[in-house]
Amino acid sequence: MGDRYHQEAAPHTGTTIVAVEYDGGVVLGADSRVSTGIYVSNRASDKITPLSESVYLLRSGSAADTQAVSDYVRFFSEQHEMELQHAPKVVTVANLVKLMNYQNKHLVGAMIVAGWDSVEGGQVYGCPIGGTIVREKWTTDGSGSTFIWGYLDAEYKDGMTREEAENLVQAALALAMARDASSGGVIRIVTIDKDGARRRMVTPDEHMQMWDDIPEQPIGIHV
Amino acid sequence: MSGIGTGYDLSVSTFSPDGRVFQAEYAQKAVDSSGTVLGMCCADGVVLAAEKPEISKLIEEHSNRRAFPIARHAGAVIAGVAADGRAIIDRAQAEASNYKSFYGDKIPGHVLAERVASFVHLFNLYWYVRPFGVCTLLATCDHSGPQLHMVDPSGTMHQYNATAVGKGRQAAKNELEKLKLDRMTCKEALFSAAKILHQVHDEEKAFELEVAWISADTDYVFTRVSNEEVAEAEQAAKAAIEAEDMDDE
């Protein structure tokens, strides 16, 4: 399946995913590239999956594994909601994702669960491979995340407004997509607060704004 | 007692012609003849109290527990057959623990009560087991506030502001109805519980009072009230009862 010119050929969401908590909710962002080796098998995939009305999942790693996990967790969450008689808490949904990862160590699912509930407000939970669960103010995952940890470390502030958080997520994703070959396509953003989830998309012509410092004529030696 | 269920009362899996399950009713009688147990939902928490009649002077005081923690935020007091009660408590503790492992959160009051109720109900369906002769009063306190639920031997579950079971339940319920519970604190409720149990208790026999609560004062952890605090409440209660008796004379 693999030689030195081809990466692991199973559909791999070489991805960038970001989630950030703000004052009143959370903002989730993801790129849309799915690669099978060097071929982009899907340039407009949706890596932001609803698990319940106000809790969403960001998926990176194996596309098949994360889709299976999200299907199971959505099922368990719906069942649980019937017993609970109200929407499940974000921590509960995140715990279900963690259990899937922990009890099935062969899965390659690096996921982020983020949402809003009436008890704790906006919350972000990292659910990486192996089965950890950790609540954070913000987090990022996927192959493109390596390029933006520093950016998010520097730019994140506590108690941002919704707009500030959305701009932060969009900027972080654009930077990661510019440097990571496995991330690209459109930027998908989902904002979740007490009124539910709102989704939008930012196309490349809108987000690729880092070309204005490139001079028309290269300076120095022509390559 | 009404209704001799000749022939229809041998098995819990048999209905009588008038639609009664006599074994479940007999199980309820086991509860009705036990010491009074009451529960009260107050403004800041829940109080559960049990009247423990002295069976023998040789029994160590304060042993023979009737109040059990189920989780940090939940606890129960049982009335009826004590051994049956322990089996239900074990199950409730397992349910609470599994819920936490699976859902990452404390088990809500109504979910715990439903789980206990369906467990108890199980023993009303099969001929090879008998029903539990126990009424379980469940107290929980979480972000949706203090809650009191009761599960009876047939597996029926209800949520209550306050309730009582056992020998003196009628008189106790009458007294509980007079209280303005949503304006009382648990400390005030402790005094009321002691007073009611002393009032409904059969005067000649000695009894021990066991009280447990979960409230803001206990940091929302289900705790047994200390022997000193119970003794203090009992003294105040007895004094109040005597004062009322003197007024009546």
Tab-separated table of C-alpha atoms in Angstrom:
chain	number	residue	atom	x	y	z
A	1	MET	CA	0.000	0.000	0.000
A	2	GLY	CA	2.745	2.440	0.813
A	3	ASP	CA	6.040	3.416	-0.717
A	4	ARG	CA	8.176	6.453	-0.109
A	5	TYR	CA	6.052	8.616	-2.381
A	6	HIS	CA	2.715	7.712	-0.824
A	7	GLN	CA	1.406	8.247	2.668
A	8	GLU	CA	-0.866	5.772	4.438
A	9	ALA	CA	-3.518	5.190	1.761
A	10	ALA	CA	-6.630	4.696	3.890
A	11	PRO	CA	-8.821	7.831	3.885
A	12	HIS	CA	-7.137	9.952	6.477
A	13	THR	CA	-8.488	13.207	7.739
A	14	GLY	CA	-5.100	14.870	7.763
A	15	THR	CA	-6.816	17.734	9.326
A	16	THR	CA	-6.850	20.861	11.333
A	17	ILE	CA	-9.552	21.183	13.996
A	18	VAL	CA	-9.879	23.945	16.587
A	19	ALA	CA	-12.360	24.645	19.382
A	20	VAL	CA	-12.405	27.731	21.582
A	21	GLU	CA	-14.565	28.670	24.573
A	22	TYR	CA	-15.835	32.249	24.747
A	23	ASP	CA	-18.075	34.147	27.095
A	24	GLY	CA	-21.447	32.483	26.449
A	25	GLY	CA	-20.550	29.529	24.216
A	26	VAL	CA	-17.992	27.798	22.038
A	27	VAL	CA	-16.678	28.185	18.489
A	28	LEU	CA	-15.653	25.087	16.538
A	29	GLY	CA	-13.644	25.181	13.334
A	30	ALA	CA	-12.311	22.622	10.861
A	31	ASP	CA	-10.786	22.381	7.407
A	32	SER	CA	-12.436	20.201	4.735
A	33	ARG	CA	-9.669	18.103	3.171
A	34	VAL	CA	-9.734	14.294	3.176
A	35	SER	CA	-6.665	12.703	1.624
A	36	THR	CA	-6.093	9.149	0.362
A	37	GLY	CA	-2.339	9.202	-0.056
A	38	ILE	CA	-1.550	12.224	-2.236
A	39	TYR	CA	-5.064	12.339	-3.728
A	40	VAL	CA	-7.606	14.623	-2.126
A	41	SER	CA	-10.546	12.256	-2.074
A	42	ASN	CA	-12.915	14.871	-0.651
A	43	ARG	CA	-12.124	18.593	-0.849
A	44	ALA	CA	-15.294	19.732	0.946
A	45	SER	CA	-15.914	17.230	3.709
A	46	ASP	CA	-17.686	18.150	6.933
A	47	LYS	CA	-15.608	17.266	9.971
A	48	ILE	CA	-17.965	18.955	12.415
A	49	THR	CA	-20.599	16.410	13.413
A	50	PRO	CA	-23.603	16.996	15.679
A	51	LEU	CA	-23.861	14.595	18.623
A	52	SER	CA	-26.835	16.349	20.188
A	53	GLU	CA	-28.585	19.656	19.692
A	54	SER	CA	-25.943	21.687	21.463
A	55	VAL	CA	-22.912	19.375	21.465
A	56	TYR	CA	-20.746	18.859	18.383
A	57	LEU	CA	-17.764	16.669	17.583
A	58	LEU	CA	-14.631	17.675	15.663
A	59	ARG	CA	-13.060	14.664	13.970
A	60	SER	CA	-9.449	13.985	13.008
A	61	GLY	CA	-7.474	10.793	12.447
A	62	SER	CA	-9.143	7.916	10.661
A	63	ALA	CA	-12.299	9.073	8.882
A	64	ALA	CA	-13.918	5.648	9.273
A	65	ASP	CA	-13.112	5.331	12.977
A	66	THR	CA	-14.343	8.810	13.871
A	67	GLN	CA	-17.538	8.391	11.863
A	68	ALA	CA	-18.247	5.121	13.668
A	69	VAL	CA	-17.586	6.714	17.059
A	70	SER	CA	-19.850	9.650	16.304
A	71	ASP	CA	-22.665	7.306	15.213
A	72	TYR	CA	-22.439	5.292	18.438
A	73	VAL	CA	-22.191	8.358	20.655
A	74	ARG	CA	-25.139	10.049	18.963
A	75	PHE	CA	-27.173	6.885	19.551
A	76	PHE	CA	-26.201	6.629	23.228
A	77	SER	CA	-26.829	10.344	23.731
A	78	GLU	CA	-30.315	10.117	22.264
A	79	GLN	CA	-31.148	7.152	24.486
A	80	HIS	CA	-29.774	8.962	27.483
A	81	GLU	CA	-31.810	12.076	26.684
A	82	MET	CA	-35.007	10.025	26.909
A	83	GLU	CA	-34.099	8.812	30.391
A	84	LEU	CA	-32.853	12.230	31.495
A	85	GLN	CA	-35.871	14.151	30.141
A	86	HIS	CA	-33.615	16.995	29.034
A	87	ALA	CA	-30.551	17.560	26.871
A	88	PRO	CA	-27.420	15.724	28.017
A	89	LYS	CA	-24.581	17.734	29.507
A	90	VAL	CA	-21.502	18.349	27.376
A	91	VAL	CA	-19.352	16.432	29.858
A	92	THR	CA	-21.627	13.393	29.468
A	93	VAL	CA	-21.335	13.338	25.678
A	94	ALA	CA	-17.577	13.854	25.945
A	95	ASN	CA	-17.367	10.971	28.407
A	96	LEU	CA	-19.116	8.678	25.910
A	97	VAL	CA	-16.561	9.632	23.248
A	98	LYS	CA	-13.770	8.971	25.732
A	99	LEU	CA	-15.160	5.529	26.582
A	100	MET	CA	-15.207	4.587	22.897
A	101	ASN	CA	-11.569	5.594	22.554
A	102	TYR	CA	-10.467	4.027	25.816
A	103	GLN	CA	-12.259	0.705	25.419
A	104	ASN	CA	-11.173	0.331	21.789
A	105	LYS	CA	-7.516	1.250	21.795
A	106	HIS	CA	-7.074	0.240	18.169
A	107	LEU	CA	-9.175	3.227	17.080
A	108	VAL	CA	-7.352	6.206	15.607
A	109	GLY	CA	-9.667	9.023	16.572
A	110	ALA	CA	-8.267	12.319	17.795
A	111	MET	CA	-11.426	14.207	18.575
A	112	ILE	CA	-12.671	17.346	20.253
A	113	VAL	CA	-16.119	17.559	21.863
A	114	ALA	CA	-17.488	21.060	22.365
A	115	GLY	CA	-20.886	22.501	23.156
A	116	TRP	CA	-23.110	24.412	25.515
A	117	ASP	CA	-25.306	23.322	28.429
A	118	SER	CA	-27.260	25.236	31.030
A	119	VAL	CA	-25.129	24.011	33.940
A	120	GLU	CA	-21.579	24.881	32.866
A	121	GLY	CA	-22.133	27.062	29.782
A	122	GLY	CA	-19.697	26.696	26.892
A	123	GLN	CA	-17.195	23.842	27.289
A	124	VAL	CA	-14.389	22.269	25.220
A	125	TYR	CA	-13.175	18.726	25.920
A	126	GLY	CA	-10.148	17.173	24.227
A	127	CYS	CA	-10.628	13.450	23.538
A	128	PRO	CA	-7.358	12.318	21.981
A	129	ILE	CA	-6.293	8.834	20.865
A	130	GLY	CA	-5.985	6.421	23.765
A	131	GLY	CA	-8.971	7.553	25.748
A	132	THR	CA	-8.085	10.651	27.737
A	133	ILE	CA	-10.654	13.313	28.451
A	134	VAL	CA	-9.565	16.767	29.513
A	135	ARG	CA	-11.544	19.973	29.690
A	136	GLU	CA	-9.753	22.966	28.239
A	137	LYS	CA	-10.500	26.588	27.359
A	138	TRP	CA	-9.337	25.876	23.828
A	139	THR	CA	-7.650	23.083	21.957
A	140	THR	CA	-6.565	21.975	18.499
A	141	ASP	CA	-5.845	18.628	16.899
A	142	GLY	CA	-5.038	16.952	13.595
A	143	SER	CA	-1.893	17.168	11.485
A	144	GLY	CA	-2.281	20.908	10.885
A	145	SER	CA	-2.534	21.695	14.583
A	146	THR	CA	1.236	21.530	14.987
A	147	PHE	CA	1.568	24.798	13.091
A	148	ILE	CA	-0.831	26.812	15.204
A	149	TRP	CA	-0.235	25.865	18.853
A	150	GLY	CA	2.050	28.882	19.216
A	151	TYR	CA	-0.418	31.165	17.472
A	152	LEU	CA	-3.294	30.083	19.710
A	153	ASP	CA	-1.108	30.229	22.828
A	154	ALA	CA	-0.281	33.835	22.015
A	155	GLU	CA	-3.664	35.048	20.783
A	156	TYR	CA	-6.189	33.309	23.075
A	157	LYS	CA	-7.727	35.510	25.781
A	158	ASP	CA	-10.224	34.642	28.492
A	159	GLY	CA	-13.751	36.035	28.133
A	160	MET	CA	-13.695	36.852	24.414
A	161	THR	CA	-16.832	37.864	22.575
A	162	ARG	CA	-18.370	35.553	20.028
A	163	GLU	CA	-16.942	37.583	17.150
A	164	GLU	CA	-13.425	37.632	18.606
A	165	ALA	CA	-13.551	33.877	19.099
A	166	GLU	CA	-14.805	33.257	15.563
A	167	ASN	CA	-12.054	35.458	14.110
A	168	LEU	CA	-9.448	33.638	16.187
A	169	VAL	CA	-10.611	30.224	14.982
A	170	GLN	CA	-10.792	31.326	11.366
A	171	ALA	CA	-7.316	32.884	11.451
A	172	ALA	CA	-5.805	29.817	13.133
A	173	LEU	CA	-7.305	27.476	10.537
A	174	ALA	CA	-6.176	29.649	7.628
A	175	LEU	CA	-2.600	29.624	8.957
A	176	ALA	CA	-2.595	25.864	9.458
A	177	MET	CA	-4.066	25.225	6.020
A	178	ALA	CA	-1.380	27.393	4.437
A	179	ARG	CA	1.441	25.250	5.844
A	180	ASP	CA	-0.043	21.732	6.206
A	181	ALA	CA	-0.407	19.819	2.926
A	182	SER	CA	-3.011	17.533	4.473
A	183	SER	CA	-5.294	20.426	5.449
A	184	GLY	CA	-7.142	22.636	3.010
A	185	GLY	CA	-10.350	23.398	1.198
A	186	VAL	CA	-12.987	25.464	2.946
A	187	ILE	CA	-13.093	26.552	6.568
A	188	ARG	CA	-16.212	25.349	8.377
A	189	ILE	CA	-17.235	27.186	11.551
A	190	VAL	CA	-19.961	26.187	14.009
A	191	THR	CA	-20.863	28.482	16.911
A	192	ILE	CA	-22.868	27.020	19.802
A	193	ASP	CA	-24.541	29.035	22.564
A	194	LYS	CA	-27.768	28.944	24.582
A	195	ASP	CA	-29.797	29.377	21.389
A	196	GLY	CA	-28.298	26.312	19.707
A	197	ALA	CA	-25.783	25.852	16.915
A	198	ARG	CA	-25.155	28.041	13.863
A	199	ARG	CA	-22.994	26.878	10.988
A	200	ARG	CA	-21.176	28.761	8.257
A	201	MET	CA	-18.498	28.199	5.661
A	202	VAL	CA	-15.567	30.359	4.545
A	203	THR	CA	-14.344	29.580	1.024
A	204	PRO	CA	-10.649	29.801	-0.009
A	205	ASP	CA	-11.052	33.104	-1.835
A	206	GLU	CA	-12.304	34.556	1.468
A	207	HIS	CA	-9.774	33.012	3.869
A	208	MET	CA	-6.549	32.834	1.864
A	209	GLN	CA	-5.379	36.338	2.561
A	210	MET	CA	-1.680	35.810	3.164
A	211	TRP	CA	-0.408	36.454	-0.334
A	212	ASP	CA	-0.119	40.247	-0.279
A	213	ASP	CA	3.418	40.183	1.142
A	214	ILE	CA	4.694	38.159	-1.842
A	215	PRO	CA	6.479	40.483	-4.343
A	216	GLU	CA	5.785	39.962	-8.044
A	217	GLN	CA	9.473	39.803	-8.863
A	218	PRO	CA	11.552	37.495	-6.650
A	219	ILE	CA	14.408	39.386	-5.013
A	220	GLY	CA	17.907	38.088	-5.601
A	221	ILE	CA	18.773	34.913	-7.442
A	222	HIS	CA	16.131	33.401	-9.706
A	223	VAL	CA	15.273	29.845	-8.778
B	1	MET	CA	-57.508	-6.869	57.228
B	2	SER	CA	-59.680	-6.888	54.139
B	3	GLY	CA	-59.464	-9.382	51.281
B	4	ILE	CA	-58.439	-12.943	52.068
B	5	GLY	CA	-56.834	-13.982	48.806
B	6	THR	CA	-57.378	-17.694	49.061
B	7	GLY	CA	-55.557	-19.384	46.224
B	8	TYR	CA	-54.607	-16.164	44.486
B	9	ASP	CA	-52.012	-15.066	47.003
B	10	LEU	CA	-49.482	-17.871	46.726
B	11	SER	CA	-47.383	-16.346	43.983
B	12	VAL	CA	-46.515	-12.828	42.930
B	13	SER	CA	-47.082	-13.806	39.312
B	14	THR	CA	-50.802	-14.385	39.939
B	15	PHE	CA	-53.554	-11.782	39.739
B	16	SER	CA	-56.722	-12.138	41.792
B	17	PRO	CA	-60.073	-11.910	39.985
B	18	ASP	CA	-60.467	-8.344	41.178
B	19	GLY	CA	-57.107	-7.335	39.761
B	20	ARG	CA	-54.925	-7.407	42.876
B	21	VAL	CA	-51.495	-8.891	43.356
B	22	PHE	CA	-51.751	-10.120	46.918
B	23	GLN	CA	-48.072	-10.909	47.381
B	24	ALA	CA	-47.231	-7.270	46.643
B	25	GLU	CA	-49.861	-6.176	49.159
B	26	TYR	CA	-48.463	-8.536	51.794
B	27	ALA	CA	-45.011	-7.093	51.132
B	28	GLN	CA	-46.470	-3.645	51.794
B	29	LYS	CA	-47.800	-4.941	55.116
B	30	ALA	CA	-44.252	-5.852	56.106
B	31	VAL	CA	-43.377	-2.192	55.615
B	32	ASP	CA	-46.485	-0.940	57.390
B	33	SER	CA	-45.611	-2.809	60.557
B	34	SER	CA	-42.046	-1.535	60.777
B	35	GLY	CA	-40.815	1.546	62.604
B	36	THR	CA	-41.817	4.904	61.134
B	37	VAL	CA	-39.502	6.423	58.546
B	38	LEU	CA	-39.960	9.882	57.113
B	39	GLY	CA	-38.326	12.166	54.571
B	40	MET	CA	-38.580	15.933	54.045
B	41	CYS	CA	-37.442	18.129	51.182
B	42	CYS	CA	-36.483	21.544	52.545
B	43	ALA	CA	-35.296	24.810	51.098
B	44	ASP	CA	-31.618	23.888	51.313
B	45	GLY	CA	-31.611	20.084	51.258
B	46	VAL	CA	-33.286	16.809	52.227
B	47	VAL	CA	-33.650	15.179	55.663
B	48	LEU	CA	-34.359	11.464	56.214
B	49	ALA	CA	-35.211	10.076	59.639
B	50	ALA	CA	-35.906	6.571	60.951
B	51	GLU	CA	-37.465	5.378	64.191
B	52	LYS	CA	-35.547	2.301	65.304
B	53	PRO	CA	-37.431	0.432	68.034
B	54	GLU	CA	-35.202	-1.177	70.638
B	55	ILE	CA	-35.314	-4.890	69.901
B	56	SER	CA	-32.994	-5.944	72.702
B	57	LYS	CA	-31.010	-4.179	75.391
B	58	LEU	CA	-27.995	-6.209	74.327
B	59	ILE	CA	-27.794	-4.505	70.928
B	60	GLU	CA	-24.998	-1.944	70.639
B	61	GLU	CA	-26.434	1.566	70.479
B	62	HIS	CA	-26.165	3.333	67.110
B	63	SER	CA	-25.499	0.068	65.288
B	64	ASN	CA	-28.061	-1.495	62.955
B	65	ARG	CA	-27.856	1.278	60.387
B	66	ARG	CA	-30.918	2.293	58.418
B	67	ALA	CA	-29.485	5.251	56.496
B	68	PHE	CA	-27.025	4.478	53.705
B	69	PRO	CA	-25.060	6.664	51.289
B	70	ILE	CA	-25.559	5.768	47.654
B	71	ALA	CA	-23.174	8.333	46.202
B	72	ARG	CA	-21.759	11.547	47.599
B	73	HIS	CA	-24.834	13.465	46.501
B	74	ALA	CA	-27.390	10.723	47.199
B	75	GLY	CA	-28.524	8.542	50.079
B	76	ALA	CA	-31.442	6.448	51.289
B	77	VAL	CA	-33.303	5.250	54.333
B	78	ILE	CA	-35.215	1.998	54.249
B	79	ALA	CA	-38.340	0.829	56.075
B	80	GLY	CA	-39.375	-2.787	56.362
B	81	VAL	CA	-37.262	-5.927	56.162
B	82	ALA	CA	-33.733	-4.675	56.829
B	83	ALA	CA	-31.972	-7.491	54.971
B	84	ASP	CA	-34.065	-6.862	51.845
B	85	GLY	CA	-33.215	-3.203	52.191
B	86	ARG	CA	-29.489	-3.836	52.025
B	87	ALA	CA	-29.887	-5.677	48.719
B	88	ILE	CA	-31.666	-2.651	47.253
B	89	ILE	CA	-29.026	-0.271	48.599
B	90	ASP	CA	-26.254	-2.391	47.037
B	91	ARG	CA	-27.990	-2.177	43.696
B	92	ALA	CA	-28.543	1.573	44.025
B	93	GLN	CA	-24.850	2.099	44.808
B	94	ALA	CA	-23.868	0.049	41.752
B	95	GLU	CA	-26.279	2.023	39.543
B	96	ALA	CA	-24.875	5.338	40.755
B	97	SER	CA	-21.299	4.186	40.233
B	98	ASN	CA	-21.974	2.804	36.742
B	99	TYR	CA	-23.795	5.960	35.762
B	100	LYS	CA	-20.791	8.037	36.757
B	101	SER	CA	-18.414	5.799	34.788
B	102	PHE	CA	-20.592	5.805	31.702
B	103	TYR	CA	-21.969	9.327	31.627
B	104	GLY	CA	-19.239	11.198	33.494
B	105	ASP	CA	-21.771	12.888	35.777
B	106	LYS	CA	-23.582	12.375	39.096
B	107	ILE	CA	-26.744	10.309	38.696
B	108	PRO	CA	-29.805	12.601	38.768
B	109	GLY	CA	-32.431	11.915	41.454
B	110	HIS	CA	-35.212	10.811	39.146
B	111	VAL	CA	-32.898	8.520	37.166
B	112	LEU	CA	-31.647	6.836	40.354
B	113	ALA	CA	-35.210	6.416	41.577
B	114	GLU	CA	-36.302	4.912	38.249
B	115	ARG	CA	-33.391	2.470	38.300
B	116	VAL	CA	-34.232	1.376	41.870
B	117	ALA	CA	-37.906	1.142	40.978
B	118	SER	CA	-37.337	-1.093	37.960
B	119	PHE	CA	-35.028	-3.297	40.057
B	120	VAL	CA	-37.669	-3.684	42.765
B	121	HIS	CA	-40.342	-4.240	40.134
B	122	LEU	CA	-38.353	-7.137	38.690
B	123	PHE	CA	-39.078	-9.100	41.838
B	124	ASN	CA	-42.817	-8.631	41.264
B	125	LEU	CA	-42.765	-10.407	37.904
B	126	TYR	CA	-41.422	-13.903	38.520
B	127	TRP	CA	-42.873	-16.724	40.585
B	128	TYR	CA	-39.497	-17.943	41.782
B	129	VAL	CA	-38.669	-14.807	43.740
B	130	ARG	CA	-40.585	-12.845	46.325
B	131	PRO	CA	-41.006	-9.071	46.408
B	132	PHE	CA	-38.831	-6.920	48.645
B	133	GLY	CA	-40.609	-6.037	51.873
B	134	VAL	CA	-39.047	-2.594	51.767
B	135	CYS	CA	-39.967	1.019	51.089
B	136	THR	CA	-36.944	3.016	50.042
B	137	LEU	CA	-36.789	6.779	50.555
B	138	LEU	CA	-34.132	8.293	48.272
B	139	ALA	CA	-32.648	11.708	48.893
B	140	THR	CA	-30.563	13.507	46.263
B	141	CYS	CA	-29.218	17.022	45.928
B	142	ASP	CA	-27.606	18.246	42.728
B	143	HIS	CA	-27.724	21.278	40.454
B	144	SER	CA	-31.464	20.807	39.964
B	145	GLY	CA	-31.998	21.125	43.707
B	146	PRO	CA	-33.003	18.800	46.576
B	147	GLN	CA	-35.281	15.887	45.661
B	148	LEU	CA	-37.021	13.116	47.594
B	149	HIS	CA	-38.281	9.967	45.879
B	150	MET	CA	-39.906	6.858	47.308
B	151	VAL	CA	-39.985	3.341	45.882
B	152	ASP	CA	-42.531	0.936	47.345
B	153	PRO	CA	-42.422	-2.913	47.315
B	154	SER	CA	-44.343	-3.135	44.050
B	155	GLY	CA	-41.740	-1.011	42.266
B	156	THR	CA	-43.863	2.119	42.040
B	157	MET	CA	-41.904	5.334	42.298
B	158	HIS	CA	-43.084	8.833	43.144
B	159	GLN	CA	-41.403	12.120	43.927
B	160	TYR	CA	-42.429	13.756	47.185
B	161	ASN	CA	-42.014	17.000	49.081
B	162	ALA	CA	-42.350	14.916	52.219
B	163	THR	CA	-43.653	11.489	53.094
B	164	ALA	CA	-43.712	8.854	55.805
B	165	VAL	CA	-43.990	5.058	55.894
B	166	GLY	CA	-44.298	2.477	58.647
B	167	LYS	CA	-46.452	2.141	61.731
B	168	GLY	CA	-47.060	5.820	62.412
B	169	ARG	CA	-47.276	6.981	58.815
B	170	GLN	CA	-50.809	8.357	58.939
B	171	ALA	CA	-50.171	10.575	61.944
B	172	ALA	CA	-46.725	11.515	60.621
B	173	LYS	CA	-48.095	12.513	57.218
B	174	ASN	CA	-50.739	14.664	58.890
B	175	GLU	CA	-48.031	16.496	60.817
B	176	LEU	CA	-45.819	16.831	57.734
B	177	GLU	CA	-48.643	18.432	55.763
B	178	LYS	CA	-48.804	21.234	58.302
B	179	LEU	CA	-45.166	22.210	57.792
B	180	LYS	CA	-44.061	24.920	55.357
B	181	LEU	CA	-41.109	22.928	54.066
B	182	ASP	CA	-40.008	25.240	51.278
B	183	ARG	CA	-39.274	27.880	53.897
B	184	MET	CA	-37.501	25.603	56.355
B	185	THR	CA	-33.810	24.861	56.596
B	186	CYS	CA	-32.570	21.333	57.211
B	187	LYS	CA	-31.657	22.213	60.793
B	188	GLU	CA	-35.245	23.296	61.456
B	189	ALA	CA	-36.451	20.160	59.681
B	190	LEU	CA	-34.278	18.011	61.961
B	191	PHE	CA	-36.155	19.380	64.965
B	192	SER	CA	-39.517	18.755	63.233
B	193	ALA	CA	-38.527	15.206	62.291
B	194	ALA	CA	-37.535	14.419	65.876
B	195	LYS	CA	-40.772	15.941	67.157
B	196	ILE	CA	-43.000	14.051	64.728
B	197	LEU	CA	-41.320	10.713	65.369
B	198	HIS	CA	-41.610	11.162	69.115
B	199	GLN	CA	-45.251	12.136	68.753
B	200	VAL	CA	-46.273	9.164	66.616
B	201	HIS	CA	-44.194	6.657	68.509
B	202	ASP	CA	-45.814	4.135	70.835
B	203	GLU	CA	-45.002	5.624	74.244
B	204	GLU	CA	-44.096	2.561	76.258
B	205	LYS	CA	-41.250	1.298	74.149
B	206	ALA	CA	-37.813	2.847	73.832
B	207	PHE	CA	-36.519	3.748	70.409
B	208	GLU	CA	-33.443	5.227	68.811
B	209	LEU	CA	-33.644	7.987	66.251
B	210	GLU	CA	-31.367	7.855	63.220
B	211	VAL	CA	-31.227	10.899	60.946
B	212	ALA	CA	-29.277	11.589	57.778
B	213	TRP	CA	-29.272	14.601	55.508
B	214	ILE	CA	-27.799	16.309	52.500
B	215	SER	CA	-27.739	20.075	52.447
B	216	ALA	CA	-25.710	23.197	51.854
B	217	ASP	CA	-24.286	22.783	55.366
B	218	THR	CA	-22.897	19.341	54.532
B	219	ASP	CA	-21.395	20.638	51.283
B	220	TYR	CA	-24.045	18.606	49.495
B	221	VAL	CA	-22.566	15.324	50.748
B	222	PHE	CA	-25.035	12.779	52.168
B	223	THR	CA	-24.098	12.508	55.839
B	224	ARG	CA	-25.453	10.911	58.962
B	225	VAL	CA	-26.353	13.520	61.554
B	226	SER	CA	-23.998	13.243	64.525
B	227	ASN	CA	-25.261	11.552	67.683
B	228	GLU	CA	-24.849	14.807	69.608
B	229	GLU	CA	-26.891	16.814	67.154
B	230	VAL	CA	-29.635	14.179	67.136
B	231	ALA	CA	-29.706	14.075	70.926
B	232	GLU	CA	-29.979	17.872	71.006
B	233	ALA	CA	-32.884	17.850	68.562
B	234	GLU	CA	-34.615	15.096	70.514
B	235	GLN	CA	-34.334	17.059	73.751
B	236	ALA	CA	-35.793	20.165	72.164
B	237	ALA	CA	-38.517	18.046	70.550
B	238	LYS	CA	-39.498	16.357	73.818
B	239	ALA	CA	-39.600	19.737	75.547
B	240	ALA	CA	-41.842	21.134	72.826
B	241	ILE	CA	-44.190	18.142	73.047
B	242	GLU	CA	-44.455	18.487	76.819
B	243	ALA	CA	-45.170	22.202	76.500
B	244	GLU	CA	-47.945	21.453	74.024
B	245	ASP	CA	-49.398	18.761	76.291
B	246	MET	CA	-49.452	21.225	79.191
B	247	ASP	CA	-51.203	23.808	76.995
B	248	ASP	CA	-53.845	21.242	76.154
B	249	GLU	CA	-54.598	20.412	79.754
